[in-house]
């Protein structure tokens, strides 16, 4: 029996990955991390979606220690979500060490569950400037987890080389376009669905959706060529 665990935030990307995983693995689990994030509604949405999709299990893990260590617009209400990069060239929403911690904990949990793969929705094509979303980083983490636990655990990144329009096409491929459009939370200001319409996450999401809806056949063909 093939088993996978999805790092699940309740957003567009991880929800699309979860839906795809349900067609590719016999048993699918999800793990959501509560790190005191700015838009805490994502935890409730992740729980709701996990129940709606009827996955094998959904674990919400308290990792509030990350909030103490990582200063970011997503961990501090006093830091505004900005369209401008910080002095270090990174977005204000970058949470240093987040994916390192998440993938490490997901790997430990995957070991307990007997999972073959960890699935995460990181993407280098349309990424928001986060260094821990790069393919090079993922490959490094996969090697470290396999060495550290002496288990051939694979980190799967279905969206790594997709642009946002192709990610929408992937949701549509699995007949879940409406669910992802209406029930997920991507907005940095914590507004479900189409969001606030102004933050960087909402703008990227909306541009991708507009591109897909205006060029469905072309975008779907591009998606198929990458799979």
Tab-separated table of C-alpha atoms in Angstrom:
chain	number	residue	atom	x	y	z
A	1	UNK	CA	0.000	0.000	0.000
A	2	UNK	CA	1.429	3.368	-1.027
A	3	UNK	CA	1.137	6.111	1.586
A	4	UNK	CA	1.883	9.828	1.468
A	5	UNK	CA	1.690	12.765	3.817
A	6	UNK	CA	0.881	16.259	2.533
A	7	UNK	CA	2.193	19.415	4.197
A	8	UNK	CA	-1.182	21.139	4.237
A	9	UNK	CA	-1.944	24.806	4.892
A	10	UNK	CA	-5.441	24.965	3.426
A	11	UNK	CA	-4.224	27.247	0.633
A	12	UNK	CA	-4.541	26.873	-3.125
A	13	UNK	CA	-1.253	25.086	-3.664
A	14	UNK	CA	-1.336	22.535	-0.857
A	15	UNK	CA	-5.028	21.788	-1.439
A	16	UNK	CA	-4.338	21.093	-5.108
A	17	UNK	CA	-1.461	18.814	-4.089
A	18	UNK	CA	-3.722	16.997	-1.617
A	19	UNK	CA	-6.413	16.425	-4.235
A	20	UNK	CA	-3.863	15.067	-6.707
A	21	UNK	CA	-2.287	12.831	-4.054
A	22	UNK	CA	-5.644	11.185	-3.390
A	23	UNK	CA	-5.600	9.866	-6.965
A	24	UNK	CA	-1.996	8.628	-6.795
A	25	UNK	CA	-1.629	7.015	-3.359
A	26	UNK	CA	-3.655	4.368	-1.561
A	27	UNK	CA	-3.596	6.296	1.715
A	28	UNK	CA	-3.154	10.048	2.149
A	29	UNK	CA	-2.498	11.885	5.396
A	30	UNK	CA	-2.036	15.604	6.025
A	31	UNK	CA	-0.133	17.661	8.564
A	32	UNK	CA	-0.797	21.334	9.323
A	33	UNK	CA	1.519	23.474	11.431
A	34	UNK	CA	0.273	26.024	13.942
A	35	UNK	CA	3.131	28.463	14.383
A	36	UNK	CA	1.075	31.438	15.519
A	37	UNK	CA	0.773	32.639	11.944
A	38	UNK	CA	-0.840	35.962	11.075
A	39	UNK	CA	-3.747	34.423	9.176
A	40	UNK	CA	-4.765	31.747	11.683
A	41	UNK	CA	-7.995	31.062	9.829
A	42	UNK	CA	-5.925	28.798	7.576
A	43	UNK	CA	-5.846	26.147	10.326
A	44	UNK	CA	-9.640	26.005	10.562
A	45	UNK	CA	-9.909	25.934	6.767
A	46	UNK	CA	-7.350	23.128	6.559
A	47	UNK	CA	-9.351	21.137	9.111
A	48	UNK	CA	-12.582	21.726	7.202
A	49	UNK	CA	-11.067	20.726	3.862
A	50	UNK	CA	-9.462	17.608	5.315
A	51	UNK	CA	-12.864	16.463	6.558
A	52	UNK	CA	-14.549	17.366	3.289
A	53	UNK	CA	-11.986	15.403	1.269
A	54	UNK	CA	-12.166	12.478	3.709
A	55	UNK	CA	-8.445	11.803	3.916
A	56	UNK	CA	-6.992	9.098	6.170
A	57	UNK	CA	-5.904	11.507	8.915
A	58	UNK	CA	-5.140	15.154	9.562
A	59	UNK	CA	-2.742	16.245	12.278
A	60	UNK	CA	-2.423	19.854	13.475
A	61	UNK	CA	0.944	20.294	15.183
A	62	UNK	CA	1.832	23.085	17.587
A	63	UNK	CA	5.158	24.593	16.537
A	64	UNK	CA	4.721	27.962	18.262
A	65	UNK	CA	8.437	27.961	19.064
A	66	UNK	CA	8.981	29.044	15.448
A	67	UNK	CA	7.028	32.234	16.155
A	68	UNK	CA	9.456	33.157	18.919
A	69	UNK	CA	12.473	32.699	16.669
A	70	UNK	CA	11.331	33.813	13.222
A	71	UNK	CA	10.441	37.483	12.799
A	72	UNK	CA	8.268	38.041	9.732
A	73	UNK	CA	5.098	39.760	8.568
A	74	UNK	CA	3.433	36.355	8.975
A	75	UNK	CA	4.463	36.069	12.632
A	76	UNK	CA	4.184	39.689	13.751
A	77	UNK	CA	1.066	41.855	13.335
A	78	UNK	CA	3.289	44.910	13.762
A	79	UNK	CA	5.134	44.150	10.497
A	80	UNK	CA	3.034	45.089	7.453
A	81	UNK	CA	2.688	42.802	4.442
A	82	UNK	CA	4.588	44.749	1.829
A	83	UNK	CA	4.903	44.606	-1.951
A	84	UNK	CA	8.502	45.785	-1.579
A	85	UNK	CA	11.449	43.563	-0.725
A	86	UNK	CA	13.356	44.047	2.510
A	87	UNK	CA	16.976	45.190	2.644
A	88	UNK	CA	18.142	41.566	2.443
A	89	UNK	CA	16.254	41.119	-0.841
A	90	UNK	CA	13.552	38.871	0.646
A	91	UNK	CA	9.806	39.540	1.065
A	92	UNK	CA	8.533	40.660	4.469
A	93	UNK	CA	6.437	37.464	4.518
A	94	UNK	CA	9.472	35.151	4.467
A	95	UNK	CA	9.584	33.058	7.657
A	96	UNK	CA	13.206	31.941	8.061
A	97	UNK	CA	13.566	28.219	8.678
A	98	UNK	CA	9.867	27.471	8.195
A	99	UNK	CA	10.165	24.838	5.482
A	100	UNK	CA	13.273	23.365	7.090
A	101	UNK	CA	11.272	22.777	10.270
A	102	UNK	CA	8.066	21.704	8.514
A	103	UNK	CA	9.764	19.134	6.290
A	104	UNK	CA	11.806	17.778	9.186
A	105	UNK	CA	8.711	17.272	11.344
A	106	UNK	CA	6.723	15.913	8.391
A	107	UNK	CA	9.564	13.465	7.789
A	108	UNK	CA	9.450	12.226	11.385
A	109	UNK	CA	5.679	11.836	11.172
A	110	UNK	CA	5.953	10.107	7.789
A	111	UNK	CA	8.376	7.639	9.372
A	112	UNK	CA	5.819	6.838	12.081
A	113	UNK	CA	3.007	6.392	9.565
A	114	UNK	CA	5.078	4.322	7.152
A	115	UNK	CA	4.659	6.841	4.337
A	116	UNK	CA	6.678	6.640	1.129
A	117	UNK	CA	6.515	10.341	0.358
A	118	UNK	CA	6.133	13.829	1.763
A	119	UNK	CA	4.230	16.115	-0.619
A	120	UNK	CA	4.643	19.873	-0.485
A	121	UNK	CA	3.298	22.631	-2.722
A	122	UNK	CA	6.481	24.669	-3.038
A	123	UNK	CA	7.156	26.175	-6.448
A	124	UNK	CA	10.239	27.727	-8.007
A	125	UNK	CA	8.562	29.001	-11.197
A	126	UNK	CA	6.155	31.444	-9.574
A	127	UNK	CA	7.680	31.507	-6.105
A	128	UNK	CA	7.572	34.649	-4.002
A	129	UNK	CA	11.306	34.950	-3.491
A	130	UNK	CA	11.505	32.393	-0.673
A	131	UNK	CA	14.835	30.519	-0.716
A	132	UNK	CA	13.236	27.480	0.945
A	133	UNK	CA	10.933	26.934	-2.036
A	134	UNK	CA	13.764	26.174	-4.446
A	135	UNK	CA	14.312	22.751	-5.992
A	136	UNK	CA	17.932	22.750	-4.800
A	137	UNK	CA	16.775	23.121	-1.199
A	138	UNK	CA	14.169	20.354	-1.520
A	139	UNK	CA	16.710	17.901	-2.935
A	140	UNK	CA	19.065	18.737	-0.063
A	141	UNK	CA	16.322	18.170	2.537
A	142	UNK	CA	15.346	14.875	0.941
A	143	UNK	CA	18.918	13.630	1.145
A	144	UNK	CA	19.273	14.780	4.750
A	145	UNK	CA	16.050	13.085	5.854
A	146	UNK	CA	16.953	9.842	4.101
A	147	UNK	CA	20.410	9.831	5.669
A	148	UNK	CA	19.236	10.866	9.128
A	149	UNK	CA	16.447	8.290	9.381
A	150	UNK	CA	17.972	5.590	7.181
A	151	UNK	CA	14.769	5.455	5.167
A	152	UNK	CA	14.306	6.186	1.448
A	153	UNK	CA	11.740	8.945	1.950
A	154	UNK	CA	10.928	11.057	-1.099
A	155	UNK	CA	9.876	14.718	-1.044
A	156	UNK	CA	7.440	15.218	-3.917
A	157	UNK	CA	6.864	18.722	-5.339
A	158	UNK	CA	4.088	18.521	-7.957
A	159	UNK	CA	4.040	22.297	-8.498
A	160	UNK	CA	7.771	22.955	-8.614
A	161	UNK	CA	7.949	23.837	-12.323
A	162	UNK	CA	4.343	24.992	-12.845
A	163	UNK	CA	3.303	28.618	-13.133
A	164	UNK	CA	0.187	29.731	-11.279
A	165	UNK	CA	-2.079	29.322	-14.314
A	166	UNK	CA	-0.914	25.718	-14.669
A	167	UNK	CA	-1.588	25.125	-10.977
A	168	UNK	CA	-5.178	26.231	-11.570
A	169	UNK	CA	-5.304	23.881	-14.552
A	170	UNK	CA	-4.160	21.042	-12.291
A	171	UNK	CA	-7.052	21.707	-9.911
A	172	UNK	CA	-9.435	21.742	-12.867
A	173	UNK	CA	-7.976	18.477	-14.164
A	174	UNK	CA	-9.172	16.824	-10.965
A	175	UNK	CA	-12.596	18.532	-11.168
A	176	UNK	CA	-11.822	20.738	-8.167
A	177	UNK	CA	-11.596	24.220	-9.651
A	178	UNK	CA	-14.643	25.511	-7.743
A	179	UNK	CA	-13.501	23.987	-4.453
A	180	UNK	CA	-10.002	25.478	-4.716
A	181	UNK	CA	-11.381	28.838	-5.870
A	182	UNK	CA	-13.984	29.189	-3.137
A	183	UNK	CA	-12.820	27.151	-0.145
A	184	UNK	CA	-9.052	27.710	0.156
A	185	UNK	CA	-7.170	30.519	1.875
A	186	UNK	CA	-4.109	31.990	0.176
A	187	UNK	CA	-4.507	35.622	1.239
A	188	UNK	CA	-1.872	37.068	3.587
A	189	UNK	CA	-4.683	39.003	5.274
A	190	UNK	CA	-6.649	35.862	6.088
A	191	UNK	CA	-9.614	36.246	3.698
A	192	UNK	CA	-10.897	33.010	2.167
A	193	UNK	CA	-11.510	32.541	-1.547
A	194	UNK	CA	-10.519	35.462	-3.747
A	195	UNK	CA	-9.017	37.175	-0.682
A	196	UNK	CA	-8.262	40.835	-0.146
A	197	UNK	CA	-7.259	41.344	-3.764
A	198	UNK	CA	-4.241	43.458	-2.855
A	199	UNK	CA	-1.570	41.424	-1.056
A	200	UNK	CA	1.155	39.720	-3.125
A	201	UNK	CA	-0.392	36.265	-2.622
A	202	UNK	CA	-3.806	37.410	-3.844
A	203	UNK	CA	-2.392	39.200	-6.873
A	204	UNK	CA	-0.364	36.152	-7.935
A	205	UNK	CA	-3.333	33.846	-7.412
A	206	UNK	CA	-5.756	36.075	-9.359
A	207	UNK	CA	-3.367	36.631	-12.261
A	208	UNK	CA	-2.921	32.894	-12.567
A	209	UNK	CA	-6.658	32.258	-12.505
A	210	UNK	CA	-7.314	34.955	-15.099
A	211	UNK	CA	-4.610	33.509	-17.335
A	212	UNK	CA	-6.042	30.027	-17.046
A	213	UNK	CA	-9.668	31.018	-17.631
A	214	UNK	CA	-8.758	33.034	-20.734
A	215	UNK	CA	-6.489	30.340	-22.224
A	216	UNK	CA	-7.792	27.046	-20.869
A	217	UNK	CA	-6.777	24.715	-23.681
A	218	UNK	CA	-3.321	26.238	-24.075
A	219	UNK	CA	-2.562	26.209	-20.355
A	220	UNK	CA	-3.882	22.656	-19.924
A	221	UNK	CA	-1.701	21.488	-22.803
A	222	UNK	CA	1.295	23.152	-21.169
A	223	UNK	CA	0.470	21.415	-17.877
A	224	UNK	CA	0.208	18.023	-19.577
A	225	UNK	CA	3.591	18.507	-21.226
A	226	UNK	CA	5.188	18.933	-17.792
A	227	UNK	CA	3.651	15.866	-16.192
